[in-house]
mmCIF file of C-alpha atoms and ligand atoms in Angstrom:
data_model
loop_
_atom_site.group_PDB
_atom_site.id
_atom_site.type_symbol
_atom_site.label_atom_id
_atom_site.label_comp_id
_atom_site.label_asym_id
_atom_site.label_seq_id
_atom_site.Cartn_x
_atom_site.Cartn_y
_atom_site.Cartn_z
ATOM 1 C CA MET A 1 34.328 -43.432 73.780
ATOM 2 C CA LYS A 2 33.092 -43.237 77.351
ATOM 3 C CA SER A 3 29.469 -43.943 78.010
ATOM 4 C CA PHE A 4 27.247 -40.978 78.581
ATOM 5 C CA THR A 5 25.101 -40.476 81.631
ATOM 6 C CA PHE A 6 22.685 -37.622 81.408
ATOM 7 C CA PRO A 7 23.832 -35.051 83.942
ATOM 8 C CA ARG A 8 21.425 -34.368 86.768
ATOM 9 C CA LEU A 9 21.542 -30.653 86.213
ATOM 10 C CA ALA A 10 20.726 -30.982 82.557
ATOM 11 C CA ALA A 11 18.009 -33.570 83.192
ATOM 12 C CA GLN A 12 16.305 -31.249 85.643
ATOM 13 C CA ALA A 13 16.676 -28.313 83.329
ATOM 14 C CA LEU A 14 15.300 -30.306 80.427
ATOM 15 C CA ALA A 15 12.296 -31.328 82.512
ATOM 16 C CA ALA A 16 11.736 -27.694 83.443
ATOM 17 C CA ALA A 17 12.127 -26.633 79.840
ATOM 18 C CA LEU A 18 9.593 -29.189 78.725
ATOM 19 C CA LEU A 19 7.233 -27.782 81.350
ATOM 20 C CA LEU A 20 6.641 -31.122 82.988
ATOM 21 C CA PRO A 21 4.178 -30.450 85.785
ATOM 22 C CA LEU A 22 6.381 -32.164 88.354
ATOM 23 C CA ALA A 23 4.252 -31.067 91.310
ATOM 24 C CA GLY A 24 1.117 -32.598 89.871
ATOM 25 C CA PHE A 25 2.944 -35.606 88.486
ATOM 26 C CA ALA A 26 1.332 -38.208 90.713
ATOM 27 C CA GLN A 27 -2.259 -37.585 89.758
ATOM 28 C CA GLN A 28 -1.425 -37.086 86.081
ATOM 29 C CA ALA A 29 0.724 -40.200 85.720
ATOM 30 C CA ARG A 30 -0.337 -42.508 82.923
ATOM 31 C CA PRO A 31 1.262 -45.776 81.889
ATOM 32 C CA LEU A 32 4.632 -45.162 80.277
ATOM 33 C CA PRO A 33 4.730 -46.478 76.733
ATOM 34 C CA ASP A 34 7.654 -48.635 75.601
ATOM 35 C CA PHE A 35 10.258 -46.963 73.390
ATOM 36 C CA VAL A 36 13.343 -48.595 71.937
ATOM 37 C CA PRO A 37 16.605 -47.441 73.535
ATOM 38 C CA VAL A 38 18.750 -44.907 71.705
ATOM 39 C CA LEU A 39 20.806 -46.802 69.110
ATOM 40 C CA PRO A 40 24.231 -47.736 70.543
ATOM 41 C CA ALA A 41 26.084 -46.071 67.643
ATOM 42 C CA ILE A 42 24.250 -42.796 68.333
ATOM 43 C CA LYS A 43 24.741 -43.062 72.083
ATOM 44 C CA ALA A 44 28.465 -43.642 71.619
ATOM 45 C CA LYS A 45 28.852 -40.314 69.816
ATOM 46 C CA ALA A 46 27.418 -38.282 72.701
ATOM 47 C CA LEU A 47 29.740 -35.649 74.128
ATOM 48 C CA ASP A 48 30.750 -36.162 77.741
ATOM 49 C CA ILE A 49 29.309 -33.430 79.914
ATOM 50 C CA PRO A 50 31.465 -32.638 82.974
ATOM 51 C CA ALA A 51 29.940 -32.645 86.466
ATOM 52 C CA LYS A 52 29.680 -28.838 86.419
ATOM 53 C CA GLY A 53 26.793 -29.362 83.993
ATOM 54 C CA TYR A 54 28.142 -27.955 80.741
ATOM 55 C CA LEU A 55 30.910 -28.567 78.239
ATOM 56 C CA VAL A 56 32.906 -25.932 76.352
ATOM 57 C CA LYS A 57 34.128 -27.427 73.095
ATOM 58 C CA GLN A 58 36.282 -25.628 70.578
ATOM 59 C CA VAL A 59 35.054 -26.548 67.104
ATOM 60 C CA LYS A 60 36.974 -24.048 64.979
ATOM 61 C CA GLN A 61 39.550 -21.323 65.422
ATOM 62 C CA ASP A 62 37.908 -18.807 67.820
ATOM 63 C CA VAL A 63 34.602 -20.737 67.739
ATOM 64 C CA TYR A 64 33.298 -22.612 70.778
ATOM 65 C CA VAL A 65 30.138 -24.604 71.435
ATOM 66 C CA VAL A 66 28.644 -24.729 74.925
ATOM 67 C CA THR A 67 26.296 -27.606 75.649
ATOM 68 C CA ASP A 68 24.633 -29.308 78.593
ATOM 69 C CA GLY A 69 23.765 -32.365 76.521
ATOM 70 C CA ALA A 70 20.283 -31.062 75.764
ATOM 71 C CA TYR A 71 20.908 -27.573 74.351
ATOM 72 C CA GLN A 72 23.725 -25.949 72.404
ATOM 73 C CA SER A 73 24.869 -22.351 72.125
ATOM 74 C CA VAL A 74 27.965 -20.803 70.544
ATOM 75 C CA PHE A 75 30.464 -18.103 71.354
ATOM 76 C CA VAL A 76 33.181 -16.579 69.220
ATOM 77 C CA THR A 77 36.276 -14.675 70.334
ATOM 78 C CA THR A 78 37.052 -11.755 68.067
ATOM 79 C CA GLY A 79 39.912 -9.804 69.643
ATOM 80 C CA LYS A 80 37.347 -7.086 70.320
ATOM 81 C CA GLY A 81 35.069 -8.946 72.697
ATOM 82 C CA VAL A 82 33.111 -12.166 72.687
ATOM 83 C CA VAL A 83 29.933 -12.598 70.662
ATOM 84 C CA LEU A 84 27.377 -15.120 71.936
ATOM 85 C CA PHE A 85 24.854 -16.858 69.745
ATOM 86 C CA ASP A 86 21.802 -17.867 71.800
ATOM 87 C CA ALA A 87 21.374 -18.151 75.554
ATOM 88 C CA PRO A 88 19.448 -21.284 76.527
ATOM 89 C CA PRO A 89 17.976 -20.865 80.009
ATOM 90 C CA THR A 90 19.287 -24.271 81.091
ATOM 91 C CA PHE A 91 22.857 -22.945 81.269
ATOM 92 C CA ALA A 92 22.874 -19.249 80.301
ATOM 93 C CA ASP A 93 23.829 -18.187 83.828
ATOM 94 C CA LYS A 94 27.004 -20.262 83.392
ATOM 95 C CA LEU A 95 27.959 -18.711 80.048
ATOM 96 C CA PRO A 96 30.230 -16.029 81.572
ATOM 97 C CA GLU A 97 32.168 -18.806 83.376
ATOM 98 C CA ALA A 98 32.219 -20.893 80.220
ATOM 99 C CA VAL A 99 33.660 -18.000 78.211
ATOM 100 C CA ALA A 100 36.202 -17.245 80.962
ATOM 101 C CA GLU A 101 37.542 -20.797 80.617
ATOM 102 C CA VAL A 102 39.067 -19.918 77.254
ATOM 103 C CA THR A 103 39.475 -16.137 77.027
ATOM 104 C CA ARG A 104 39.787 -12.960 79.049
ATOM 105 C CA GLU A 105 37.836 -11.041 76.427
ATOM 106 C CA PRO A 106 34.600 -9.563 77.774
ATOM 107 C CA ILE A 107 31.232 -10.635 76.383
ATOM 108 C CA VAL A 108 29.968 -7.717 74.308
ATOM 109 C CA GLU A 109 27.158 -9.002 72.126
ATOM 110 C CA LEU A 110 24.395 -11.620 72.025
ATOM 111 C CA VAL A 111 22.629 -12.731 68.845
ATOM 112 C CA TYR A 112 19.178 -14.324 68.955
ATOM 113 C CA SER A 113 18.743 -17.173 66.442
ATOM 114 C CA HIS A 114 14.939 -16.969 66.818
ATOM 115 C CA THR A 115 12.414 -16.064 69.490
ATOM 116 C CA HIS A 116 11.814 -19.418 71.132
ATOM 117 C CA LEU A 117 12.159 -19.412 74.910
ATOM 118 C CA ASP A 118 14.222 -22.564 75.082
ATOM 119 C CA HIS A 119 17.054 -20.937 73.097
ATOM 120 C CA ILE A 120 17.138 -17.322 74.244
ATOM 121 C CA SER A 121 15.309 -16.815 77.539
ATOM 122 C CA GLY A 122 18.592 -17.048 79.455
ATOM 123 C CA ALA A 123 19.280 -13.577 78.043
ATOM 124 C CA GLN A 124 17.709 -12.001 81.100
ATOM 125 C CA SER A 125 20.441 -13.213 83.459
ATOM 126 C CA LEU A 126 23.202 -12.270 80.988
ATOM 127 C CA ASN A 127 21.731 -8.821 80.500
ATOM 128 C CA LYS A 128 21.808 -8.276 84.258
ATOM 129 C CA LYS A 129 25.397 -9.486 84.621
ATOM 130 C CA ILE A 130 26.936 -7.817 81.569
ATOM 131 C CA LYS A 131 26.820 -4.039 81.430
ATOM 132 C CA GLY A 132 26.087 -2.641 77.995
ATOM 133 C CA LEU A 133 25.400 -6.010 76.384
ATOM 134 C CA ARG A 134 24.354 -5.489 72.769
ATOM 135 C CA ILE A 135 21.581 -7.754 71.548
ATOM 136 C CA LEU A 136 21.112 -8.331 67.835
ATOM 137 C CA ALA A 137 18.115 -9.935 66.121
ATOM 138 C CA GLU A 138 16.316 -9.977 62.811
ATOM 139 C CA GLU A 139 13.372 -7.583 62.610
ATOM 140 C CA GLY A 140 10.719 -10.338 62.601
ATOM 141 C CA ALA A 141 11.991 -11.746 65.883
ATOM 142 C CA ALA A 142 12.510 -8.262 67.305
ATOM 143 C CA SER A 143 8.954 -7.159 66.574
ATOM 144 C CA LEU A 144 7.524 -10.141 68.439
ATOM 145 C CA LEU A 145 9.811 -9.451 71.407
ATOM 146 C CA ARG A 146 8.807 -5.777 71.475
ATOM 147 C CA GLU A 147 5.171 -6.871 71.559
ATOM 148 C CA LYS A 148 5.707 -9.544 74.215
ATOM 149 C CA ARG A 149 7.615 -7.342 76.700
ATOM 150 C CA ASP A 150 8.921 -10.560 78.200
ATOM 151 C CA PRO A 151 11.653 -9.823 80.784
ATOM 152 C CA ARG A 152 13.235 -13.199 80.021
ATOM 153 C CA ARG A 153 13.858 -12.153 76.408
ATOM 154 C CA PRO A 154 15.126 -8.554 76.432
ATOM 155 C CA VAL A 155 14.260 -6.497 73.375
ATOM 156 C CA PRO A 156 17.168 -6.379 70.912
ATOM 157 C CA THR A 157 19.279 -3.216 70.933
ATOM 158 C CA GLN A 158 19.978 -3.575 67.226
ATOM 159 C CA THR A 159 17.977 -5.150 64.413
ATOM 160 C CA PHE A 160 18.288 -5.822 60.712
ATOM 161 C CA ARG A 161 15.969 -6.888 57.952
ATOM 162 C CA ASP A 162 16.547 -10.212 56.197
ATOM 163 C CA HIS A 163 20.346 -10.315 56.166
ATOM 164 C CA TYR A 164 23.337 -8.774 57.909
ATOM 165 C CA GLN A 165 27.116 -8.953 57.934
ATOM 166 C CA LEU A 166 28.259 -9.112 61.534
ATOM 167 C CA ASN A 167 31.877 -7.971 61.522
ATOM 168 C CA LEU A 168 33.751 -7.514 64.781
ATOM 169 C CA GLY A 169 37.513 -7.956 65.053
ATOM 170 C CA THR A 170 38.309 -11.305 63.439
ATOM 171 C CA LEU A 171 34.647 -12.369 63.285
ATOM 172 C CA HIS A 172 32.876 -12.257 59.946
ATOM 173 C CA ALA A 173 29.427 -13.783 60.229
ATOM 174 C CA GLU A 174 26.749 -13.796 57.556
ATOM 175 C CA LEU A 175 23.291 -13.745 59.117
ATOM 176 C CA LYS A 176 20.374 -14.565 56.866
ATOM 177 C CA ARG A 177 16.712 -14.930 57.715
ATOM 178 C CA SER A 178 14.715 -17.949 56.658
ATOM 179 C CA ASP A 179 11.467 -19.445 57.934
ATOM 180 C CA TRP A 180 11.802 -23.212 58.390
ATOM 181 C CA HIS A 181 10.621 -23.232 61.983
ATOM 182 C CA SER A 182 9.462 -20.128 63.837
ATOM 183 C CA PRO A 183 6.626 -17.966 62.483
ATOM 184 C CA HIS A 184 8.789 -14.939 63.353
ATOM 185 C CA GLY A 185 11.802 -16.077 61.378
ATOM 186 C CA ASP A 186 14.915 -18.198 61.807
ATOM 187 C CA LEU A 187 18.544 -17.322 61.147
ATOM 188 C CA PHE A 188 21.313 -18.981 59.243
ATOM 189 C CA ILE A 189 24.482 -17.921 61.063
ATOM 190 C CA TYR A 190 27.428 -18.650 58.803
ATOM 191 C CA LEU A 191 31.130 -18.093 59.356
ATOM 192 C CA PRO A 192 32.543 -18.660 55.859
ATOM 193 C CA GLN A 193 36.202 -18.465 56.912
ATOM 194 C CA ARG A 194 35.555 -21.226 59.459
ATOM 195 C CA LYS A 195 33.177 -23.385 57.399
ATOM 196 C CA PHE A 196 30.890 -23.176 60.402
ATOM 197 C CA LEU A 197 27.098 -22.979 60.284
ATOM 198 C CA MET A 198 24.517 -22.493 63.026
ATOM 199 C CA ALA A 199 20.928 -23.231 62.011
ATOM 200 C CA VAL A 200 18.859 -23.907 65.096
ATOM 201 C CA ASP A 201 16.013 -26.426 65.061
ATOM 202 C CA THR A 202 16.777 -27.869 61.641
ATOM 203 C CA VAL A 203 18.106 -31.339 62.483
ATOM 204 C CA VAL A 204 19.040 -33.282 65.603
ATOM 205 C CA ALA A 205 22.172 -35.340 65.001
ATOM 206 C CA GLY A 206 21.459 -39.076 65.142
ATOM 207 C CA HIS A 207 17.799 -38.513 65.888
ATOM 208 C CA VAL A 208 14.604 -37.833 64.031
ATOM 209 C CA PRO A 209 13.407 -34.244 64.468
ATOM 210 C CA PHE A 210 11.545 -33.254 67.624
ATOM 211 C CA LEU A 211 7.720 -33.276 67.790
ATOM 212 C CA ASP A 212 5.862 -32.235 64.602
ATOM 213 C CA PHE A 213 9.086 -31.845 62.580
ATOM 214 C CA ASP A 214 10.742 -29.716 65.201
ATOM 215 C CA LEU A 215 7.595 -27.700 65.896
ATOM 216 C CA THR A 216 7.706 -26.133 62.494
ATOM 217 C CA THR A 217 4.910 -23.727 61.699
ATOM 218 C CA ASN A 218 5.809 -23.903 58.018
ATOM 219 C CA MET A 219 6.106 -27.435 56.646
ATOM 220 C CA HIS A 220 6.603 -26.137 53.129
ATOM 221 C CA SER A 221 9.710 -24.207 54.160
ATOM 222 C CA TYR A 222 10.882 -26.947 56.491
ATOM 223 C CA LEU A 223 11.078 -29.419 53.610
ATOM 224 C CA LYS A 224 13.340 -26.979 51.766
ATOM 225 C CA VAL A 225 15.694 -26.231 54.657
ATOM 226 C CA PHE A 226 17.930 -29.254 54.110
ATOM 227 C CA ASP A 227 19.003 -28.090 50.659
ATOM 228 C CA GLU A 228 19.407 -24.550 51.976
ATOM 229 C CA VAL A 229 21.701 -25.863 54.716
ATOM 230 C CA LEU A 230 23.654 -28.088 52.319
ATOM 231 C CA ALA A 231 24.193 -25.157 49.957
ATOM 232 C CA TYR A 232 26.519 -23.672 52.578
ATOM 233 C CA ASP A 233 30.138 -24.800 52.548
ATOM 234 C CA PHE A 234 30.382 -26.066 56.144
ATOM 235 C CA ASP A 235 31.654 -29.064 58.053
ATOM 236 C CA VAL A 236 30.328 -28.254 61.542
ATOM 237 C CA LEU A 237 26.653 -27.506 62.079
ATOM 238 C CA VAL A 238 25.211 -26.369 65.381
ATOM 239 C CA ALA A 239 21.497 -27.080 65.318
ATOM 240 C CA GLY A 240 20.822 -26.370 68.978
ATOM 241 C CA HIS A 241 19.857 -29.704 70.490
ATOM 242 C CA LEU A 242 20.988 -32.928 72.062
ATOM 243 C CA THR A 243 24.107 -34.862 72.428
ATOM 244 C CA TYR A 244 26.590 -34.179 69.637
ATOM 245 C CA LEU A 245 27.290 -31.831 66.769
ATOM 246 C CA ALA A 246 25.866 -32.399 63.338
ATOM 247 C CA GLY A 247 27.727 -32.699 60.057
ATOM 248 C CA ARG A 248 26.607 -32.835 56.451
ATOM 249 C CA ALA A 249 25.682 -36.541 56.700
ATOM 250 C CA ASP A 250 23.211 -35.759 59.488
ATOM 251 C CA VAL A 251 21.493 -33.209 57.263
ATOM 252 C CA GLU A 252 21.356 -35.726 54.391
ATOM 253 C CA ASP A 253 19.860 -38.370 56.726
ATOM 254 C CA THR A 254 17.209 -36.034 58.110
ATOM 255 C CA LYS A 255 16.329 -34.850 54.620
ATOM 256 C CA GLU A 256 15.867 -38.450 53.492
ATOM 257 C CA TYR A 257 13.737 -39.183 56.562
ATOM 258 C CA ALA A 258 11.556 -36.078 56.201
ATOM 259 C CA TYR A 259 10.908 -36.742 52.513
ATOM 260 C CA ASP A 260 10.201 -40.403 53.212
ATOM 261 C CA VAL A 261 7.510 -39.378 55.722
ATOM 262 C CA TYR A 262 6.087 -36.804 53.327
ATOM 263 C CA HIS A 263 5.976 -39.134 50.302
ATOM 264 C CA THR A 264 4.562 -41.971 52.418
ATOM 265 C CA ILE A 265 1.670 -39.980 53.857
ATOM 266 C CA LYS A 266 0.951 -38.387 50.489
ATOM 267 C CA ARG A 267 0.741 -41.799 48.796
ATOM 268 C CA ILE A 268 -1.475 -43.148 51.582
ATOM 269 C CA HIS A 269 -3.684 -40.061 51.534
ATOM 270 C CA ASP A 270 -4.097 -39.968 47.757
ATOM 271 C CA GLY A 271 -4.746 -43.718 47.556
ATOM 272 C CA SER A 272 -7.206 -44.169 50.376
ATOM 273 C CA ASP A 273 -10.962 -44.652 49.889
ATOM 274 C CA GLN A 274 -12.022 -42.014 52.386
ATOM 275 C CA MET A 275 -15.733 -42.356 51.720
ATOM 276 C CA ALA A 276 -15.630 -46.089 52.456
ATOM 277 C CA ILE A 277 -13.812 -45.451 55.739
ATOM 278 C CA ALA A 278 -16.246 -42.670 56.716
ATOM 279 C CA THR A 279 -19.257 -44.813 55.803
ATOM 280 C CA HIS A 280 -17.979 -47.596 58.012
ATOM 281 C CA ALA A 281 -17.264 -45.160 60.874
ATOM 282 C CA ALA A 282 -20.741 -43.593 60.512
ATOM 283 C CA GLU A 283 -22.288 -46.900 61.536
ATOM 284 C CA LYS A 284 -20.923 -46.163 64.988
ATOM 285 C CA TYR A 285 -20.756 -42.357 65.134
ATOM 286 C CA THR A 286 -23.653 -41.468 62.723
ATOM 287 C CA TRP A 287 -23.266 -38.870 59.927
ATOM 288 C CA ASP A 288 -24.113 -36.128 62.447
ATOM 289 C CA ASN A 289 -20.716 -36.425 64.133
ATOM 290 C CA LYS A 290 -18.652 -35.361 61.165
ATOM 291 C CA PHE A 291 -15.552 -34.592 63.191
ATOM 292 C CA ALA A 292 -15.551 -38.180 64.477
ATOM 293 C CA LEU A 293 -15.655 -39.359 60.857
ATOM 294 C CA TYR A 294 -12.822 -37.023 59.821
ATOM 295 C CA ARG A 295 -10.773 -38.155 62.765
ATOM 296 C CA THR A 296 -11.275 -41.818 61.843
ATOM 297 C CA VAL A 297 -10.169 -41.173 58.276
ATOM 298 C CA LEU A 298 -7.113 -39.120 59.285
ATOM 299 C CA ASP A 299 -6.045 -41.424 62.134
ATOM 300 C CA GLY A 300 -6.084 -44.397 59.797
ATOM 301 C CA MET A 301 -3.706 -42.650 57.411
ATOM 302 C CA ILE A 302 -1.415 -41.551 60.229
ATOM 303 C CA ASP A 303 -1.321 -45.089 61.666
ATOM 304 C CA SER A 304 -0.372 -46.625 58.314
ATOM 305 C CA CYS A 305 2.306 -44.005 57.719
ATOM 306 C CA THR A 306 3.731 -44.408 61.224
ATOM 307 C CA THR A 307 4.038 -48.181 60.839
ATOM 308 C CA GLU A 308 5.743 -47.940 57.446
ATOM 309 C CA VAL A 309 8.183 -45.234 58.453
ATOM 310 C CA ARG A 310 9.078 -46.964 61.689
ATOM 311 C CA GLY A 311 9.969 -50.137 59.812
ATOM 312 C CA ARG A 312 12.359 -48.306 57.518
ATOM 313 C CA TRP A 313 14.012 -46.028 60.104
ATOM 314 C CA ILE A 314 13.980 -47.675 63.509
ATOM 315 C CA ASN A 315 17.550 -48.930 63.041
ATOM 316 C CA ARG A 316 18.844 -45.725 61.447
ATOM 317 C CA LEU A 317 17.766 -42.796 63.613
ATOM 318 C CA ALA A 318 16.869 -42.581 67.301
ATOM 319 C CA ALA A 319 13.325 -41.837 68.501
ATOM 320 C CA VAL A 320 11.430 -42.800 65.334
ATOM 321 C CA ASP A 321 8.984 -44.589 67.634
ATOM 322 C CA VAL A 322 8.740 -41.496 69.864
ATOM 323 C CA PHE A 323 7.975 -38.791 67.307
ATOM 324 C CA GLY A 324 7.356 -40.596 63.995
ATOM 325 C CA GLU A 325 3.602 -40.454 64.485
ATOM 326 C CA SER A 326 3.716 -36.678 64.990
ATOM 327 C CA HIS A 327 5.775 -36.361 61.816
ATOM 328 C CA CYS A 328 3.190 -38.323 59.838
ATOM 329 C CA ARG A 329 0.487 -36.059 61.257
ATOM 330 C CA ALA A 330 2.386 -32.847 60.468
ATOM 331 C CA ALA A 331 3.113 -34.058 56.927
ATOM 332 C CA LEU A 332 -0.538 -35.082 56.477
ATOM 333 C CA ILE A 333 -1.745 -31.609 57.432
ATOM 334 C CA TYR A 334 0.607 -30.185 54.810
ATOM 335 C CA ALA A 335 -0.172 -32.806 52.133
ATOM 336 C CA ARG A 336 -3.944 -32.566 52.562
ATOM 337 C CA TRP A 337 -4.421 -28.845 53.078
ATOM 338 C CA ASP A 338 -1.489 -27.097 51.552
ATOM 339 C CA ASP A 339 0.212 -29.203 48.926
HETATM 340 ZN ZN1 ZN B 401 12.746 -23.140 68.292
#
């Protein structure tokens, strides 16, 4: 497979999406830590993104993934118009061109997987370009968007509660709400006839999850999402991010990783002599500064967890050294306060 160079367009878009304060970069620069390179086997699987900045890849009959190497969205031809699933701002303005590469059917509907800006805030440009675009979302997501009045994320024209059968022409999609990630709900988007599943921000193929277990606001539900995903009969999973498409093995790997982090931090937490650590720290901070003592206790657990997990996973998944510490912290918050 050809080597992958991150396209300039996508790199810039990713930087913008991550809200890097490029203008103030000079004064905010701090030494760059060392991270191991992405594992060669993972890098080799990356899809080649053409110079135009996005790739249209057919993954099933009538089902296409659009990706810029950082984000993924989906469109489906139905014989009665194209249905889009998500509109990442990094390439949403190119989606009409992307669709036109494979069909003359007009785009008629957009489905929001969840409310996060990085997956749907390109809806504004689509809504301007496409007359009468229908926008569908689950009620939890819709109620946040009604409250936000954010022009980048137009309010859905149609909503449903919990689950919905989206039937249009040849498309039969089962939409079901869950809550592994966003506080306003996430969607399983399943096309049973195609064995195709979209579940955004669950796993990242070849990589550990993003910061804090993919920014989940519900660690309890996040730990259950892998079995929920695997309960579907699918062989292609679109999870929304990075360089290639996930399969069942990627879900199994991420499940094993997430549970390893969780069990590791729980063992460390339950086995540590917190009073001894606090007493030692109080010699420096005094017992008045209780937050300093808590922080010393918690940081020690996170450090031990991070070291252990890194040792077991650094040669299996990319970016363990980048986000492993945040995973240990997220799992500690759950294990200590909610488990
Ligand atoms: Zn998200």
